[in-house]
Structures are given as structure tokens and as C-alpha cells.
Short mmCIF file of C-alpha atoms and ligand atoms in Angstrom, two decimals:
data_model
loop_
_atom_site.label_atom_id
_atom_site.label_comp_id
_atom_site.label_asym_id
_atom_site.label_seq_id
_atom_site.Cartn_x
_atom_site.Cartn_y
_atom_site.Cartn_z
CA MET A 22 6.98 -15.03 7.53
CA LYS A 23 8.62 -18.38 8.13
CA MET A 24 12.06 -19.00 6.63
CA LEU A 25 11.68 -18.92 2.90
CA SER A 26 13.46 -21.38 0.63
CA ARG A 27 14.06 -20.57 -2.99
CA GLN A 28 15.29 -22.29 -6.11
CA ILE A 29 16.43 -20.46 -9.22
CA ILE A 30 15.74 -22.42 -12.42
CA PRO A 31 17.16 -20.77 -15.57
CA VAL A 32 14.69 -21.48 -18.37
CA GLY A 33 14.45 -21.04 -22.14
CA THR A 34 16.76 -19.79 -24.86
CA TYR A 35 17.16 -16.44 -23.06
CA ALA A 36 17.85 -18.11 -19.68
CA ALA A 37 15.23 -16.26 -17.68
CA ASN A 38 15.39 -16.98 -13.96
CA CYS A 39 12.27 -18.82 -12.88
CA ILE A 40 12.22 -18.65 -9.09
CA VAL A 41 10.30 -21.09 -6.90
CA VAL A 42 9.80 -19.80 -3.35
CA TRP A 43 8.31 -21.88 -0.57
CA ASN A 44 8.01 -22.58 3.14
CA ASP A 45 5.70 -24.69 5.31
CA ASP A 46 2.81 -22.41 4.36
CA GLY A 47 3.02 -22.92 0.61
CA CYS A 48 4.80 -22.40 -2.67
CA LEU A 49 4.75 -19.75 -5.39
CA ILE A 50 6.28 -19.83 -8.88
CA VAL A 51 7.71 -16.56 -10.22
CA ASP A 52 8.31 -16.07 -13.96
CA PRO A 53 7.95 -19.59 -15.43
CA GLY A 54 9.48 -18.38 -18.70
CA GLN A 55 9.79 -21.71 -20.49
CA ASP A 56 10.69 -25.36 -19.77
CA ALA A 57 7.57 -26.18 -17.73
CA ALA A 58 8.76 -29.81 -17.53
CA ASP A 59 11.90 -28.77 -15.63
CA ILE A 60 9.88 -26.61 -13.23
CA LEU A 61 7.34 -29.39 -12.66
CA ALA A 62 10.13 -31.92 -12.08
CA PHE A 63 11.54 -29.69 -9.35
CA LEU A 64 8.11 -29.34 -7.69
CA THR A 65 7.63 -33.12 -7.77
CA GLU A 66 11.10 -33.72 -6.33
CA ARG A 67 10.32 -31.42 -3.36
CA ALA A 68 6.64 -32.48 -3.10
CA LEU A 69 5.54 -28.84 -3.60
CA THR A 70 2.08 -27.77 -4.76
CA PRO A 71 2.05 -24.18 -6.04
CA LYS A 72 -0.62 -21.73 -4.88
CA ALA A 73 -0.07 -19.29 -7.76
CA ILE A 74 2.15 -18.05 -10.56
CA LEU A 75 3.50 -14.52 -10.12
CA LEU A 76 4.92 -12.47 -13.01
CA THR A 77 7.45 -9.64 -12.74
CA HIS A 78 6.29 -8.60 -16.22
CA GLY A 79 4.62 -9.95 -19.33
CA HIS A 80 7.50 -10.57 -21.75
CA PHE A 81 7.56 -13.82 -23.74
CA ASP A 82 10.69 -15.11 -22.00
CA HIS A 83 8.95 -14.94 -18.58
CA ILE A 84 5.58 -16.49 -19.45
CA GLY A 85 6.24 -19.41 -21.82
CA GLY A 86 5.97 -22.11 -19.14
CA ILE A 87 2.53 -21.02 -17.93
CA PRO A 88 0.39 -23.37 -20.09
CA GLY A 89 2.43 -26.43 -19.12
CA ILE A 90 2.16 -25.64 -15.42
CA ILE A 91 -1.57 -24.91 -15.60
CA ALA A 92 -2.08 -28.20 -17.45
CA LYS A 93 -0.70 -29.95 -14.35
CA PHE A 94 -2.42 -27.61 -11.84
CA PRO A 95 -5.75 -26.57 -13.45
CA GLY A 96 -7.19 -23.33 -12.13
CA LEU A 97 -3.86 -22.09 -10.79
CA PRO A 98 -4.15 -18.30 -10.67
CA VAL A 99 -1.64 -16.11 -12.54
CA TYR A 100 -0.91 -12.68 -11.08
CA ALA A 101 0.48 -9.87 -13.25
CA HIS A 102 0.28 -6.09 -13.41
CA PRO A 103 -2.73 -5.08 -15.56
CA SER A 104 -0.52 -2.74 -17.61
CA ASP A 105 1.26 -5.82 -19.02
CA ALA A 106 -1.90 -7.89 -19.59
CA PRO A 107 -2.14 -6.82 -23.28
CA MET A 108 1.15 -8.66 -23.90
CA PHE A 109 -0.59 -12.05 -23.71
CA GLY A 110 -1.16 -13.22 -27.26
CA HIS A 111 0.33 -10.03 -28.70
CA PRO A 112 2.06 -10.67 -32.07
CA MET A 113 5.12 -8.68 -30.90
CA ASN A 114 5.48 -10.84 -27.78
CA GLN A 115 6.35 -14.21 -29.30
CA TYR A 116 9.27 -15.73 -31.20
CA PRO A 117 8.27 -19.13 -32.55
CA PRO A 118 9.38 -21.83 -32.61
CA ASP A 119 11.31 -21.28 -29.34
CA TYR A 120 8.63 -19.03 -27.89
CA PRO A 121 5.19 -19.79 -29.33
CA PRO A 122 2.36 -17.36 -28.57
CA ILE A 123 0.99 -17.54 -25.02
CA GLY A 124 -2.66 -16.53 -24.68
CA LYS A 125 -4.23 -14.89 -21.67
CA PRO A 126 -4.34 -17.38 -18.77
CA PRO A 127 -7.87 -18.41 -17.72
CA SER A 128 -7.36 -16.97 -14.25
CA LEU A 129 -5.40 -13.71 -14.64
CA LEU A 130 -5.44 -11.47 -11.56
CA ASP A 131 -3.91 -8.15 -10.51
CA ILE A 132 -0.57 -8.73 -8.78
CA ARG A 133 -1.09 -5.56 -6.72
CA ASP A 134 -3.83 -7.49 -4.89
CA ALA A 135 -1.66 -10.57 -4.26
CA ALA A 136 0.61 -9.31 -1.47
CA ASN A 137 -1.51 -10.75 1.35
CA GLU A 138 -3.36 -13.48 -0.55
CA PHE A 139 -1.10 -16.26 0.69
CA PRO A 140 -0.90 -16.37 4.50
CA GLY A 141 2.67 -17.10 5.56
CA LEU A 142 4.00 -16.05 2.14
CA GLU A 143 3.47 -12.30 2.33
CA PHE A 144 5.41 -10.07 -0.01
CA GLU A 145 5.51 -6.47 -1.20
CA VAL A 146 4.74 -5.51 -4.77
CA LEU A 147 6.90 -2.58 -5.89
CA GLU A 148 5.65 -1.01 -9.11
CA THR A 149 8.79 -0.39 -11.17
CA PRO A 150 7.83 0.60 -14.74
CA GLY A 151 10.52 1.25 -17.33
CA HIS A 152 11.39 -2.10 -18.92
CA THR A 153 7.65 -2.57 -19.48
CA PRO A 154 4.73 -0.43 -18.23
CA GLY A 155 3.66 -3.18 -15.83
CA SER A 156 7.04 -4.28 -14.48
CA VAL A 157 7.07 -5.02 -10.75
CA CYS A 158 9.65 -6.16 -8.22
CA LEU A 159 8.53 -8.63 -5.55
CA LYS A 160 10.02 -8.27 -2.08
CA PHE A 161 9.82 -11.26 0.24
CA GLY A 162 11.42 -9.96 3.45
CA SER A 163 15.03 -9.22 2.53
CA LEU A 164 14.81 -11.02 -0.83
CA LEU A 165 14.00 -8.88 -3.89
CA LEU A 166 12.97 -10.52 -7.14
CA SER A 167 13.76 -7.67 -9.55
CA GLY A 168 12.60 -9.10 -12.88
CA ASP A 169 14.12 -7.26 -15.84
CA THR A 170 14.23 -3.95 -13.94
CA LEU A 171 17.55 -4.39 -12.10
CA PHE A 172 20.36 -6.73 -13.16
CA ALA A 173 23.77 -7.20 -11.55
CA GLY A 174 25.74 -4.31 -13.05
CA SER A 175 23.01 -3.24 -15.45
CA CYS A 176 19.30 -2.71 -15.95
CA GLY A 177 16.66 -3.96 -18.34
CA ARG A 178 16.28 -2.63 -21.87
CA THR A 179 13.85 0.23 -22.35
CA ASP A 180 13.68 0.17 -26.15
CA PHE A 181 10.86 -2.37 -26.38
CA PRO A 182 7.29 -1.13 -26.96
CA GLY A 183 6.06 0.51 -23.75
CA GLY A 184 9.56 0.93 -22.35
CA SER A 185 10.73 4.22 -20.84
CA MET A 186 14.21 5.18 -19.70
CA ALA A 187 12.81 8.04 -17.61
CA ALA A 188 10.49 5.63 -15.79
CA MET A 189 13.36 3.13 -15.42
CA ARG A 190 15.53 5.79 -13.73
CA ARG A 191 12.75 6.60 -11.28
CA SER A 192 12.20 2.90 -10.55
CA LEU A 193 15.92 2.28 -9.96
CA ALA A 194 16.06 5.32 -7.65
CA THR A 195 13.26 3.75 -5.60
CA LEU A 196 15.12 0.43 -5.41
CA ALA A 197 18.29 2.27 -4.33
CA GLU A 198 16.47 3.31 -1.14
CA LEU A 199 16.01 -0.32 -0.02
CA PRO A 200 18.32 -1.61 2.73
CA PRO A 201 21.78 -2.31 1.27
CA GLU A 202 21.76 -5.90 2.55
CA THR A 203 18.66 -6.67 0.44
CA GLU A 204 19.47 -9.70 -1.70
CA VAL A 205 18.51 -9.29 -5.37
CA VAL A 206 17.63 -12.16 -7.71
CA PRO A 207 17.14 -10.61 -11.17
CA GLY A 208 15.15 -11.94 -14.11
CA HIS A 209 18.39 -12.95 -15.85
CA GLY A 210 21.92 -13.60 -14.68
CA ALA A 211 23.66 -13.53 -11.34
CA SER A 212 22.26 -12.52 -7.97
CA THR A 213 23.53 -9.41 -6.18
CA THR A 214 22.59 -7.01 -3.36
CA ILE A 215 21.18 -3.49 -3.34
CA GLY A 216 24.36 -2.25 -1.60
CA GLN A 217 26.55 -3.76 -4.31
CA GLU A 218 24.46 -2.20 -7.08
CA VAL A 219 24.30 1.25 -5.47
CA ALA A 220 28.11 1.11 -5.19
CA THR A 221 28.93 -0.19 -8.68
CA ASN A 222 25.97 -0.11 -11.08
CA PRO A 223 26.18 2.96 -13.36
CA PHE A 224 22.39 2.96 -13.82
CA MET A 225 21.76 2.99 -10.07
CA GLU A 226 22.44 6.43 -8.63
CA LYS A 227 21.18 7.04 -5.16
ZN1 ZN B 321 11.64 -8.53 -20.16
ZN1 ZN B 322 13.59 -11.24 -19.62
#
């Protein structure tokens, strides 16, 4: 994979990290949680055309920008884990007026099939249930996009519908086995590394 650039754009009331990753071979948008106009402005500024939207999970604060982006790029595929697909349009997964309901995108595909769909932008999909049943982490080389599974110093809540602390512990144990130098950009808050989290995060026992 060619050198990957990335931009973190905090979006929405809950400041979810939307992450745009790109290189000469293309561009992907991860977790466009809200503020589609800000994300689109960034793409325009860098003359980037996205190939797809990828979701770490289906929560309202990670999907709210999807309709605005698809309006600009019709037919853009959205990849998510099928276990989180029922969250689209679900009455529990919306908080109007800040987060109006988001229906199922017209082109919703299984993120487990996306790893090699974009030549030059290969990534690994790590299934990490716990925060939601369909939570995944996306690993682009030494960059891990951890969604709401792993945060700097903490981990995602497991008390939402479909959450499981037992599954979260197993998922975090899997992440703890990654190389310590792996850079982590979580779904909210500051970036960190696997080594830092294994050393200091009370939820992350190796
Ligand atoms: Zn979440
Ligand atoms: Zn979130």
C-alpha cells in the first residue's frame, strides 16, 4: 500500500471522529457521523473523490452524515457489519433534532468483503463486538481505526442494546496482541498506540 494520508474531522454534537484516508489510488470515508458539509468541503479542498463509506459500527453518531455525502456522490457504497444493519432507521438509534433518523443506505454492503475491494487501499477488518454486535476495527497497515471499541484510556460503553462486556473484553484482548507501535485513531477523542493502551488502559489486559 502506498503511503496513506489521513484527516480526522470531529463531527456532530458527540464529536465522533470521521476519518478520511487516501493515497494516489483513492479515498475512503470512515464514520461520517454528522456535518456532511464539513466533510465534503475537505474533499473538495483536496480534490478527493471517495470510493466508499466504511462504518466501524451503526450508531447514530457515526452515520448521520451519510445522506449528505451520498447526495453529492450518488451510488457511493456504504460498508458495515451486517450485525449492525438493523440500526438503520431504528427508533432507538436517533436523537432528533441533532440526530434525525438515518434510513438504510441504498447500497449497503458487508464490510467483511471490503478489505480487498479497493486496490492500493487494502485494509484488515477485525471483528470486535462488545460496544455493538457489529463493531469492527479497520487496520490500514500500522494505523488502526478502532471505532467505539478502544479509546485512549478507556473503552466503549457496553450498556446499549446489543452491547456485551464479555465480548468487549475478548475484543480488547485481541487488539492487545497487535504490534505495540500500532497507531490507534478511536471513534472519539485523542489518538494513541496499542503499546500505550496495553501499558496504561485498565480495560486492556494482555
Ligand atoms: Zn457507538
Ligand atoms: Zn460513537
